[in-house]
Structures are given as structure tokens and as C-alpha cells.
mmCIF file of C-alpha atoms in Angstrom:
data_model
loop_
_atom_site.group_PDB
_atom_site.id
_atom_site.type_symbol
_atom_site.label_atom_id
_atom_site.label_comp_id
_atom_site.label_asym_id
_atom_site.label_seq_id
_atom_site.Cartn_x
_atom_site.Cartn_y
_atom_site.Cartn_z
ATOM 1 C CA MET A 1 3.403 -4.057 7.742
ATOM 2 C CA TYR A 2 5.362 -5.443 10.669
ATOM 3 C CA HIS A 3 4.986 -8.793 12.434
ATOM 4 C CA PRO A 4 7.225 -9.960 15.307
ATOM 5 C CA ASP A 5 9.833 -12.629 15.934
ATOM 6 C CA GLY A 6 10.756 -13.778 12.443
ATOM 7 C CA ALA A 7 9.295 -16.856 10.760
ATOM 8 C CA PHE A 8 9.813 -20.595 10.467
ATOM 9 C CA LEU A 9 11.867 -20.309 7.281
ATOM 10 C CA GLU A 10 11.321 -23.889 6.128
ATOM 11 C CA GLN A 11 7.628 -23.068 5.707
ATOM 12 C CA TRP A 12 8.079 -19.473 4.516
ATOM 13 C CA HIS A 13 10.746 -19.400 1.800
ATOM 14 C CA PRO A 14 10.191 -21.117 -1.549
ATOM 15 C CA SER A 15 12.951 -23.497 -2.598
ATOM 16 C CA ALA A 16 13.810 -21.372 -5.630
ATOM 17 C CA LEU A 17 15.979 -18.273 -5.350
ATOM 18 C CA THR A 18 14.678 -16.586 -8.475
ATOM 19 C CA GLY A 19 12.109 -16.853 -11.261
ATOM 20 C CA SER A 20 8.343 -17.155 -11.305
ATOM 21 C CA ILE A 21 6.352 -18.083 -8.207
ATOM 22 C CA GLY A 22 5.224 -21.697 -8.162
ATOM 23 C CA THR A 23 3.670 -23.482 -5.201
ATOM 24 C CA LEU A 24 3.752 -21.288 -2.139
ATOM 25 C CA PRO A 25 5.063 -22.647 1.175
ATOM 26 C CA GLU A 26 2.658 -23.337 4.044
ATOM 27 C CA SER A 27 2.929 -19.972 5.795
ATOM 28 C CA LEU A 28 2.322 -18.088 2.533
ATOM 29 C CA LEU A 29 -0.596 -20.162 1.198
ATOM 30 C CA PRO A 30 -3.173 -17.420 1.974
ATOM 31 C CA LEU A 31 -1.434 -15.246 -0.641
ATOM 32 C CA VAL A 32 -2.241 -17.550 -3.571
ATOM 33 C CA PRO A 33 -5.046 -15.286 -4.944
ATOM 34 C CA TYR A 34 -2.564 -12.401 -5.178
ATOM 35 C CA ARG A 35 0.446 -14.294 -6.504
ATOM 36 C CA ASP A 36 0.673 -12.034 -9.578
ATOM 37 C CA GLN A 37 1.115 -9.015 -7.263
ATOM 38 C CA LEU A 38 3.734 -10.678 -5.050
ATOM 39 C CA VAL A 39 7.511 -10.278 -4.944
ATOM 40 C CA LEU A 40 9.195 -12.787 -2.642
ATOM 41 C CA LEU A 41 12.637 -11.639 -1.531
ATOM 42 C CA ARG A 42 15.380 -14.234 -1.077
ATOM 43 C CA ARG A 43 18.831 -13.797 0.443
ATOM 44 C CA LEU A 44 18.123 -10.271 1.647
ATOM 45 C CA ASN A 45 20.008 -9.556 4.872
ATOM 46 C CA LEU A 46 19.008 -7.188 7.626
ATOM 47 C CA MET A 47 21.893 -4.717 7.528
ATOM 48 C CA ASP A 48 24.970 -6.977 7.062
ATOM 49 C CA GLY A 49 23.237 -10.079 8.412
ATOM 50 C CA ASN A 50 25.179 -10.018 11.673
ATOM 51 C CA GLY A 51 24.276 -9.070 15.227
ATOM 52 C CA ASP A 52 21.974 -10.407 17.882
ATOM 53 C CA GLY A 53 18.924 -9.149 19.700
ATOM 54 C CA HIS A 54 15.476 -8.074 18.622
ATOM 55 C CA GLU A 55 15.509 -4.464 19.786
ATOM 56 C CA GLU A 56 18.338 -3.085 17.651
ATOM 57 C CA ALA A 57 17.041 -5.073 14.682
ATOM 58 C CA ALA A 58 13.569 -3.549 15.046
ATOM 59 C CA ARG A 59 15.043 -0.053 15.192
ATOM 60 C CA CYS A 60 16.782 -0.466 11.851
ATOM 61 C CA LEU A 61 13.865 -2.106 9.978
ATOM 62 C CA LEU A 62 12.583 1.084 8.333
ATOM 63 C CA SER A 63 15.421 3.436 9.250
ATOM 64 C CA GLY A 64 18.395 1.470 7.916
ATOM 65 C CA SER A 65 20.371 2.045 11.108
ATOM 66 C CA ILE A 66 20.361 0.828 14.714
ATOM 67 C CA ASP A 67 20.487 4.537 15.579
ATOM 68 C CA PRO A 68 17.380 5.901 13.811
ATOM 69 C CA VAL A 69 18.337 9.538 14.324
ATOM 70 C CA ASN A 70 17.558 10.328 10.661
ATOM 71 C CA GLY A 71 14.003 8.975 10.788
ATOM 72 C CA SER A 72 12.393 6.048 8.974
ATOM 73 C CA LEU A 73 11.181 5.374 5.437
ATOM 74 C CA ASP A 74 7.472 5.609 6.284
ATOM 75 C CA VAL A 75 7.934 9.025 7.889
ATOM 76 C CA HIS A 76 10.052 10.190 4.938
ATOM 77 C CA LEU A 77 7.435 9.086 2.395
ATOM 78 C CA ALA A 78 4.571 10.700 4.317
ATOM 79 C CA ASP A 79 6.551 13.936 4.375
ATOM 80 C CA HIS A 80 7.194 13.593 0.628
ATOM 81 C CA PHE A 81 3.453 13.318 -0.015
ATOM 82 C CA LYS A 82 2.790 16.233 2.387
ATOM 83 C CA GLN A 83 0.518 14.153 4.592
ATOM 84 C CA ALA A 84 0.756 12.797 8.101
ATOM 85 C CA LEU A 85 1.802 9.177 8.563
ATOM 86 C CA LEU A 86 -1.067 6.929 9.659
ATOM 87 C CA HIS A 87 0.593 4.565 12.152
ATOM 88 C CA VAL A 88 -1.759 2.018 13.700
ATOM 89 C CA GLY A 89 -1.127 -1.090 15.727
ATOM 90 C CA ILE A 90 -2.327 -4.207 17.469
ATOM 91 C CA GLN A 91 -0.727 -4.285 20.940
ATOM 92 C CA ALA A 92 2.181 -2.312 19.463
ATOM 93 C CA SER A 93 2.440 0.436 22.097
ATOM 94 C CA LYS A 94 1.942 -1.735 25.189
ATOM 95 C CA ASN A 95 5.555 -0.977 26.198
ATOM 96 C CA GLN A 96 7.829 1.883 25.209
ATOM 97 C CA GLY A 97 10.855 1.260 23.038
ATOM 98 C CA HIS A 98 9.119 -1.088 20.623
ATOM 99 C CA SER A 99 8.135 1.138 17.701
ATOM 100 C CA ILE A 100 9.478 0.617 14.188
ATOM 101 C CA SER A 101 8.767 4.206 13.037
ATOM 102 C CA PHE A 102 10.990 7.140 13.913
ATOM 103 C CA LEU A 103 10.843 10.872 13.425
ATOM 104 C CA PRO A 104 13.920 12.870 12.402
ATOM 105 C CA GLY A 105 15.916 13.238 15.590
ATOM 106 C CA GLY A 106 15.298 9.608 16.536
ATOM 107 C CA SER A 107 12.151 9.851 18.661
ATOM 108 C CA GLU A 108 9.585 7.073 18.268
ATOM 109 C CA LYS A 109 6.402 7.492 16.249
ATOM 110 C CA ILE A 110 4.002 5.590 18.475
ATOM 111 C CA ALA A 111 1.276 3.427 16.939
ATOM 112 C CA ASP A 112 -2.344 4.015 17.925
ATOM 113 C CA ASP A 113 -3.608 0.653 19.192
ATOM 114 C CA SER A 114 -7.246 1.689 19.505
ATOM 115 C CA PRO A 115 -9.069 1.097 16.209
ATOM 116 C CA LEU A 116 -12.043 2.993 17.596
ATOM 117 C CA ALA A 117 -9.949 6.083 18.353
ATOM 118 C CA VAL A 118 -8.412 5.893 14.864
ATOM 119 C CA TYR A 119 -11.873 5.582 13.300
ATOM 120 C CA GLN A 120 -13.217 8.543 15.268
ATOM 121 C CA ARG A 121 -10.219 10.714 14.427
ATOM 122 C CA LEU A 122 -10.379 9.879 10.719
ATOM 123 C CA PHE A 123 -14.088 9.766 10.019
ATOM 124 C CA GLN A 124 -15.779 11.633 12.854
ATOM 125 C CA GLY A 125 -13.207 14.283 13.662
ATOM 126 C CA SER A 126 -10.709 16.534 11.931
ATOM 127 C CA GLY A 127 -9.908 13.890 9.356
ATOM 128 C CA MET A 128 -13.334 14.192 7.777
ATOM 129 C CA PRO A 129 -13.917 16.220 4.612
ATOM 130 C CA ALA A 130 -15.283 19.638 5.403
ATOM 131 C CA GLY A 131 -18.957 20.539 5.544
ATOM 132 C CA ALA A 132 -20.365 23.625 3.805
ATOM 133 C CA SER A 133 -19.589 26.142 6.576
ATOM 134 C CA ASP A 134 -16.142 24.709 7.193
ATOM 135 C CA ALA A 135 -15.408 24.704 3.465
ATOM 136 C CA ALA A 136 -15.924 28.465 3.213
ATOM 137 C CA MET A 137 -13.487 29.040 6.054
ATOM 138 C CA LEU A 138 -10.944 26.654 4.562
ATOM 139 C CA LYS A 139 -11.154 28.383 1.189
ATOM 140 C CA ASN A 140 -10.345 31.699 2.866
ATOM 141 C CA VAL A 141 -7.356 30.134 4.601
ATOM 142 C CA GLU A 142 -6.296 28.568 1.310
ATOM 143 C CA LYS A 143 -6.365 31.987 -0.365
ATOM 144 C CA GLU A 144 -4.233 33.522 2.401
ATOM 145 C CA LEU A 145 -1.677 30.723 2.235
ATOM 146 C CA GLN A 146 -1.437 31.067 -1.543
ATOM 147 C CA SER A 147 -0.767 34.783 -1.057
ATOM 148 C CA PHE A 148 2.030 34.055 1.446
ATOM 149 C CA LEU A 149 3.465 31.435 -0.891
ATOM 150 C CA ALA A 150 3.705 33.939 -3.712
ATOM 151 C CA LYS A 151 5.634 36.359 -1.484
ATOM 152 C CA THR A 152 8.376 34.099 -0.113
ATOM 153 C CA ASP A 153 11.446 32.628 -1.773
ATOM 154 C CA ILE A 154 12.672 30.734 1.294
ATOM 155 C CA GLU A 155 12.518 27.065 0.350
ATOM 156 C CA ARG A 156 11.812 25.789 3.858
ATOM 157 C CA GLU A 157 8.902 28.197 4.278
ATOM 158 C CA ARG A 158 7.545 27.377 0.829
ATOM 159 C CA ASN A 159 7.613 23.665 1.656
ATOM 160 C CA LYS A 160 5.643 24.260 4.853
ATOM 161 C CA LEU A 161 3.072 26.412 3.068
ATOM 162 C CA GLN A 162 2.678 23.853 0.285
ATOM 163 C CA GLN A 163 2.153 21.122 2.868
ATOM 164 C CA HIS A 164 -0.624 23.137 4.546
ATOM 165 C CA LEU A 165 -2.214 23.844 1.167
ATOM 166 C CA GLN A 166 -2.242 20.184 0.231
ATOM 167 C CA GLN A 167 -3.916 19.247 3.515
ATOM 168 C CA ILE A 168 -6.595 21.885 2.926
ATOM 169 C CA GLN A 169 -7.158 20.588 -0.601
ATOM 170 C CA VAL A 170 -7.626 17.073 0.810
ATOM 171 C CA LEU A 171 -10.241 18.365 3.247
ATOM 172 C CA LEU A 172 -12.051 20.231 0.483
ATOM 173 C CA ARG A 173 -11.931 17.345 -1.951
ATOM 174 C CA PRO A 174 -15.342 15.832 -2.776
ATOM 175 C CA THR A 175 -15.087 12.153 -1.934
ATOM 176 C CA VAL A 176 -17.321 9.168 -1.459
ATOM 177 C CA GLY A 177 -17.327 6.755 1.426
ATOM 178 C CA CYS A 178 -15.588 9.130 3.837
ATOM 179 C CA SER A 179 -18.151 8.471 6.524
ATOM 180 C CA GLY A 180 -16.087 5.367 7.252
ATOM 181 C CA TYR A 181 -17.433 1.836 7.477
ATOM 182 C CA ASP A 182 -20.125 0.135 9.536
ATOM 183 C CA LEU A 183 -18.695 -0.229 13.046
ATOM 184 C CA SER A 184 -21.543 -2.538 14.036
ATOM 185 C CA ALA A 185 -19.966 -5.226 11.839
ATOM 186 C CA PHE A 186 -17.258 -5.618 14.478
ATOM 187 C CA ALA A 187 -17.918 -6.839 18.024
ATOM 188 C CA TYR A 188 -15.281 -4.664 19.659
ATOM 189 C CA ASP A 189 -14.797 -3.383 23.201
ATOM 190 C CA ASP A 190 -12.050 -0.760 23.458
ATOM 191 C CA SER A 191 -11.436 -1.582 27.122
ATOM 192 C CA LYS A 192 -10.199 -5.017 26.014
ATOM 193 C CA LYS A 193 -7.682 -3.889 23.398
ATOM 194 C CA TRP A 194 -4.783 -5.447 25.345
ATOM 195 C CA GLU A 195 -6.404 -8.886 25.498
ATOM 196 C CA ASP A 196 -4.950 -11.409 23.081
ATOM 197 C CA LYS A 197 -8.369 -12.737 22.092
ATOM 198 C CA THR A 198 -9.294 -9.246 20.836
ATOM 199 C CA ALA A 199 -6.340 -9.046 18.440
ATOM 200 C CA PRO A 200 -8.143 -10.573 15.413
ATOM 201 C CA VAL A 201 -10.971 -8.013 15.435
ATOM 202 C CA ILE A 202 -8.526 -5.153 16.058
ATOM 203 C CA MET A 203 -6.461 -6.335 13.088
ATOM 204 C CA LYS A 204 -9.506 -6.275 10.801
ATOM 205 C CA MET A 205 -10.650 -2.856 12.051
ATOM 206 C CA GLN A 206 -7.219 -1.295 11.667
ATOM 207 C CA MET A 207 -6.936 -2.630 8.125
ATOM 208 C CA SER A 208 -10.368 -1.172 7.353
ATOM 209 C CA ASN A 209 -9.236 2.144 8.826
ATOM 210 C CA LEU A 210 -6.186 2.206 6.557
ATOM 211 C CA VAL A 211 -8.036 1.291 3.367
ATOM 212 C CA HIS A 212 -10.885 3.750 3.894
ATOM 213 C CA ALA A 213 -8.480 6.557 4.838
ATOM 214 C CA MET A 214 -6.489 5.999 1.653
ATOM 215 C CA GLU A 215 -9.621 5.716 -0.446
ATOM 216 C CA CYS A 216 -10.757 9.079 0.900
ATOM 217 C CA GLY A 217 -7.396 10.762 0.357
ATOM 218 C CA LEU A 218 -6.821 11.189 4.092
ATOM 219 C CA ALA A 219 -3.557 9.237 3.963
ATOM 220 C CA ARG A 220 -1.029 8.105 1.370
ATOM 221 C CA VAL A 221 1.357 6.262 3.683
ATOM 222 C CA ALA A 222 0.470 3.934 6.554
ATOM 223 C CA THR A 223 2.313 1.628 8.941
ATOM 224 C CA LEU A 224 0.497 -1.363 10.423
ATOM 225 C CA GLN A 225 2.374 -2.818 13.386
ATOM 226 C CA PHE A 226 1.208 -6.176 14.726
ATOM 227 C CA SER A 227 2.493 -6.410 18.296
ATOM 228 C CA ARG A 228 6.191 -5.757 18.963
ATOM 229 C CA HIS A 229 9.515 -7.558 19.084
ATOM 230 C CA THR A 230 9.861 -10.421 21.598
ATOM 231 C CA SER A 231 6.084 -10.499 21.580
ATOM 232 C CA THR A 232 4.109 -12.084 24.403
ATOM 233 C CA ILE A 233 0.901 -12.241 22.368
ATOM 234 C CA LYS A 234 -0.703 -15.705 22.377
ATOM 235 C CA MET A 235 -2.368 -16.432 19.058
ATOM 236 C CA ASP A 236 -4.711 -19.211 20.192
ATOM 237 C CA TYR A 237 -7.466 -18.620 17.634
ATOM 238 C CA ASP A 238 -9.853 -21.072 16.056
ATOM 239 C CA TRP A 239 -7.436 -21.879 13.236
ATOM 240 C CA LEU A 240 -4.663 -23.086 15.557
ATOM 241 C CA ASN A 241 -4.883 -26.600 17.004
ATOM 242 C CA ARG A 242 -2.603 -27.485 19.862
ATOM 243 C CA TRP A 243 0.354 -29.720 19.036
ATOM 244 C CA ASN A 244 1.247 -32.542 21.459
ATOM 245 C CA ASN A 245 -1.221 -31.194 24.017
ATOM 246 C CA GLU A 246 0.878 -28.048 24.459
ATOM 247 C CA TRP A 247 -0.678 -24.901 25.833
ATOM 248 C CA PRO A 248 -0.940 -21.936 23.448
ATOM 249 C CA MET A 249 2.462 -20.367 22.932
ATOM 250 C CA GLU A 250 3.435 -16.727 22.909
ATOM 251 C CA SER A 251 4.857 -15.537 19.595
ATOM 252 C CA HIS A 252 8.396 -15.213 20.907
ATOM 253 C CA GLN A 253 8.153 -18.526 22.749
ATOM 254 C CA ALA A 254 6.956 -20.346 19.636
ATOM 255 C CA SER A 255 9.749 -18.812 17.538
ATOM 256 C CA HIS A 256 12.284 -20.525 19.794
ATOM 257 C CA ASN A 257 10.517 -23.750 20.721
ATOM 258 C CA SER A 258 8.064 -24.881 18.051
ATOM 259 C CA GLY A 259 8.576 -24.356 14.340
ATOM 260 C CA ALA A 260 5.218 -25.997 13.604
ATOM 261 C CA ILE A 261 3.255 -23.609 15.826
ATOM 262 C CA HIS A 262 5.258 -20.596 14.692
ATOM 263 C CA ALA A 263 4.606 -21.456 11.048
ATOM 264 C CA GLN A 264 0.861 -21.592 11.738
ATOM 265 C CA GLN A 265 0.991 -18.267 13.575
ATOM 266 C CA LYS A 266 2.564 -16.733 10.480
ATOM 267 C CA LYS A 267 0.020 -18.420 8.241
ATOM 268 C CA TRP A 268 -2.731 -16.786 10.310
ATOM 269 C CA LEU A 269 -1.070 -13.371 9.923
ATOM 270 C CA ASN A 270 -0.955 -13.826 6.153
ATOM 271 C CA GLN A 271 -4.627 -14.839 6.213
ATOM 272 C CA GLN A 272 -5.359 -11.464 7.793
ATOM 273 C CA LEU A 273 -3.159 -9.646 5.301
ATOM 274 C CA ALA A 274 -4.991 -11.402 2.475
ATOM 275 C CA ILE A 275 -8.105 -9.602 3.734
ATOM 276 C CA LEU A 276 -6.226 -6.299 3.450
ATOM 277 C CA PHE A 277 -5.059 -7.126 -0.071
ATOM 278 C CA GLY A 278 -8.609 -8.083 -1.007
ATOM 279 C CA LEU A 279 -9.973 -4.760 0.255
ATOM 280 C CA LEU A 280 -7.382 -2.909 -1.831
ATOM 281 C CA ALA A 281 -7.984 -5.070 -4.906
ATOM 282 C CA ALA A 282 -11.756 -4.518 -4.774
ATOM 283 C CA ARG A 283 -11.504 -0.728 -4.867
ATOM 284 C CA PRO A 284 -10.707 1.357 -7.963
ATOM 285 C CA GLU A 285 -7.765 3.684 -7.568
ATOM 286 C CA PRO A 286 -9.271 7.004 -6.374
ATOM 287 C CA ARG A 287 -6.576 9.329 -7.713
ATOM 288 C CA VAL A 288 -7.526 11.131 -10.900
ATOM 289 C CA GLY A 289 -5.803 9.810 -14.004
ATOM 290 C CA ARG A 290 -4.844 6.459 -12.467
ATOM 291 C CA GLY A 291 -6.394 3.245 -13.675
ATOM 292 C CA GLY A 292 -6.617 -0.139 -12.002
ATOM 293 C CA SER A 293 -7.278 -0.948 -8.378
ATOM 294 C CA MET A 294 -5.861 0.476 -5.185
ATOM 295 C CA LEU A 295 -3.722 -2.657 -4.894
ATOM 296 C CA ASP A 296 -2.347 -2.060 -8.391
ATOM 297 C CA ASN A 297 -1.199 1.381 -7.275
ATOM 298 C CA SER A 298 -0.013 0.511 -3.765
ATOM 299 C CA LEU A 299 3.121 -1.170 -2.494
ATOM 300 C CA VAL A 300 2.915 -3.106 0.774
ATOM 301 C CA LEU A 301 6.163 -4.158 2.446
ATOM 302 C CA VAL A 302 5.863 -6.992 4.984
ATOM 303 C CA VAL A 303 8.780 -7.195 7.429
ATOM 304 C CA THR A 304 9.966 -8.641 10.731
ATOM 305 C CA GLU A 305 13.075 -7.982 12.826
ATOM 306 C CA ILE A 306 14.866 -11.333 12.614
ATOM 307 C CA ALA A 307 14.824 -14.204 10.150
ATOM 308 C CA GLN A 308 14.290 -17.148 12.488
ATOM 309 C CA GLY A 309 13.795 -17.075 16.243
ATOM 310 C CA ALA A 310 15.830 -20.073 17.346
ATOM 311 C CA SER A 311 19.039 -18.798 15.725
ATOM 312 C CA HIS A 312 18.393 -15.027 15.740
ATOM 313 C CA THR A 313 19.885 -14.937 12.255
ATOM 314 C CA ARG A 314 19.370 -11.811 10.165
ATOM 315 C CA LYS A 315 20.203 -13.489 6.877
ATOM 316 C CA ASP A 316 17.654 -14.410 4.187
ATOM 317 C CA MET A 317 14.977 -12.310 5.880
ATOM 318 C CA PRO A 318 11.333 -13.418 5.390
ATOM 319 C CA TYR A 319 10.203 -10.280 3.563
ATOM 320 C CA TYR A 320 7.820 -9.776 0.692
ATOM 321 C CA LEU A 321 6.246 -6.973 -1.316
ATOM 322 C CA MET A 322 2.607 -6.976 -2.385
ATOM 323 C CA GLY A 323 0.884 -4.872 -5.037
ATOM 324 C CA GLY A 324 2.278 -2.360 -7.478
ATOM 325 C CA LYS A 325 1.206 -3.937 -10.763
ATOM 326 C CA GLY A 326 0.130 -0.497 -11.990
ATOM 327 C CA ILE A 327 3.331 1.299 -10.963
ATOM 328 C CA ALA A 328 5.529 2.162 -13.942
ATOM 329 C CA GLY A 329 8.791 0.230 -14.012
ATOM 330 C CA TYR A 330 7.805 -2.180 -11.252
ATOM 331 C CA ASN A 331 7.317 -5.852 -12.086
ATOM 332 C CA PRO A 332 5.611 -8.094 -9.468
ATOM 333 C CA GLY A 333 4.777 -11.795 -9.684
ATOM 334 C CA ARG A 334 8.263 -13.221 -9.115
ATOM 335 C CA ILE A 335 10.989 -14.297 -6.725
ATOM 336 C CA LEU A 336 13.915 -11.893 -6.474
ATOM 337 C CA ASP A 337 17.365 -13.132 -5.438
ATOM 338 C CA CYS A 338 18.967 -10.285 -3.495
ATOM 339 C CA ASN A 339 22.282 -12.160 -3.316
ATOM 340 C CA GLY A 340 23.137 -11.073 0.241
ATOM 341 C CA ALA A 341 22.308 -7.390 -0.231
ATOM 342 C CA PRO A 342 21.567 -5.311 2.901
ATOM 343 C CA HIS A 343 17.932 -4.401 3.446
ATOM 344 C CA SER A 344 18.853 -0.699 3.372
ATOM 345 C CA GLN A 345 19.008 -1.118 -0.414
ATOM 346 C CA LEU A 346 15.379 -2.249 -0.334
ATOM 347 C CA LEU A 347 14.443 0.929 1.576
ATOM 348 C CA TYR A 348 16.334 2.988 -1.001
ATOM 349 C CA SER A 349 14.523 1.323 -3.905
ATOM 350 C CA MET A 350 11.105 1.577 -2.266
ATOM 351 C CA ALA A 351 11.569 5.326 -1.929
ATOM 352 C CA GLN A 352 12.395 5.432 -5.639
ATOM 353 C CA VAL A 353 9.459 3.237 -6.710
ATOM 354 C CA LEU A 354 7.003 5.413 -4.770
ATOM 355 C CA GLY A 355 8.357 8.656 -6.184
ATOM 356 C CA GLY A 356 10.244 9.813 -3.110
ATOM 357 C CA LYS A 357 13.881 10.669 -2.542
ATOM 358 C CA PRO A 358 16.067 8.210 -0.613
ATOM 359 C CA GLN A 359 17.186 9.966 2.551
ATOM 360 C CA GLY A 360 18.369 9.370 6.056
ATOM 361 C CA SER A 361 20.569 6.414 6.924
ATOM 362 C CA TYR A 362 19.671 4.403 3.804
ATOM 363 C CA ALA A 363 20.342 7.263 1.361
ATOM 364 C CA SER A 364 23.866 6.039 0.630
ATOM 365 C CA ALA A 365 22.919 2.349 0.302
ATOM 366 C CA GLY A 366 22.122 2.435 -3.386
ATOM 367 C CA ALA A 367 19.344 0.573 -5.174
ATOM 368 C CA LEU A 368 18.473 -3.105 -4.701
ATOM 369 C CA LYS A 369 19.573 -4.749 -7.925
ATOM 370 C CA GLY A 370 16.743 -6.272 -9.915
ATOM 371 C CA LEU A 371 13.802 -4.688 -8.089
ATOM 372 C CA ILE A 372 13.345 -1.872 -10.595
ATOM 373 C CA PRO A 373 15.230 -0.916 -13.772
ATOM 374 C CA ILE A 374 18.126 1.382 -12.932
#
């Protein structure tokens, strides 16, 4: 999950560099119910911690390089699981050149900012499990693909065929709840998706889209992008009182001019993410043979492109991981001192934790010491 323009570090980072999680700082207070699933990262640097500017920093967030020609972690993991990446946003695609996801070759993977379009595609279109007549056709296609697979030894072709087979198996899989959720619970007008006041409902709908898609087996990897770097979004919601009679500030403006307002903006974002974590925690893991909740078996990485707006520093980035208590070898519920390591090591280790192979620009970074046993 991406949020823009860094954080007010004095109200984000705990005072400790390592150990168990005690009292959470102001911006992280909404995460208290999920403290045992939380890993707070300290002294992790974006790349080498140097540089200036939001754009190049955003490009390297998930790719490990300011030139994302080798693609990004989310795309790599989706390819590993043989499923398409579900990339959704809240005012993320308003301008080009602001994505955090990249395909091999370096082209942007653009977020879909319409929660209604995402819902329709997932639960009312081709993303839906097949009906009886469609199932018969899919089974015939499955049989043909299996025949082709048995006849070829070319690895690239076998990988493609296996990917198609897995998608067909997802569509044929008997699932519950794949009709989506009750849209009437959200007062949403798609023509107003670019209005700042609509952002809270879009955020909730996109999170519902992600959780239901994963519960149904329609996605294994998702990227949720809240706005974009140097964001102009004004978060003047009912939780945010005005300080000193100031008018509501844009995200980027607050990051430079008001630590108090910026800290509250980040607290609001974590309040929304707590809803996402609650949805995952309330649902049993749908994959056969896995116990626990969806949160126990998921790993959510929360990132931003700079550490603090006023200084544009990229050192001691305000990142955290949520979930994963049911993942073998992974130990949440703590603060991890990264001791100045580059964030590309975090990307490397996340690929390992989730069963993928580190690749692209972060493949040579090596593992982040202390995140998982090496």
C-alpha cells in the first residue's frame, strides 16, 4: 500500500530501534488492535538514503531502481503466482508518470481509480467464477491446454500454458461470496471520483474489492495506491480540525508546512488501513490446507516515497509490514532495526517470504538482516 509525501516522523516512529512494540506514536494509534501482526521498520533507507525529488523516489519504491526497466516486486509476485496484478487506486492515475508499479521493460502499470469499474470487472464480468455452460467450455479448453503441455519441452511455452491452466482452474473453482459485496452500502458517484471529498468512500470500496477478490481466489497480489507523489489531495474530513484557523492543506503542502496536520493526515490513512486489516482478520484463509485468517497468511507492505517532506530525506523511512503471523519463518509483533540497510533488501526478503524468487533490480541486494531466518 502506498501513501504520498512521507510522514511527520516525530509522530510516526517509536523511540525504540528494536524490541517489542510498546505505546504506538500518534500517527500509528489506529494499528493498536493489530500490534501482534505489525513489524515497524527503523533505520531503513530508500536506496542509499541520498537524492532529492519525489518522482525518482516513487519509481524505485517497488522496483529497487530509479530506472524500473526490470519491473516491480508486485508485478513479479503476481507473475510468480500466475495471476494478474490487481492494481487499484484513489486519485492515483490523475496524471501520468505517477505509478509505483512497473512492467518488465519499464512501462507503468496504471492503477484503476474507479472502484465501480473494478467491482464490475471482478464480480460482474470475466473475473467471476464460471456458470454451468461456461464451465463446460472451460473444461474443454483445460483439456486441450493439458494436451499441449504434455507435448512441449520449451520452458517458456510450458510456463505460459501453466499460467493459462491456473487461471482456468480459478474460474472453475467453487467459491462462496464471489458475487461481491453490497454496493448499496456505499454512497458513491463514479463521476465524482476525482473530488477530494469522495476519497474516503473510494478507499473503503477499493479495500473491499481487494479483500473479496482475494477471498474468491481472483487475485493473490494487489497494490493499493492512495493518490500520488507531490499529492494535491486535501484531506479535510470530519476527523481533521483546522489548526490556527488554517484552510485545509494539500498532502504535499502539509508535509512541508505543518507537521501537526501532516501527522493527522497519516493517522487518518492508518485508520482506513485498520479497516482493511480488520476485513482480512475476520475472514478464514480460503486456501485449502491453510489455517488461521487471511491476515495471518497475508503480508501488507505500507510505503511512501520520502521519509519527511520538509527535508526530503530518504533515511529512516516510515515503513511497516502488517500480517503474516501464519507464514512459516516470519515473526511479526516487533520493531526491526535495519541499521541503514537499503530498502531493496526489504524487496528481496519480501519475495522470499512470499515464496517468490528475487528478481529485477533488487535481485542482487541480498536479504534484509533480521526479517526472516537466513
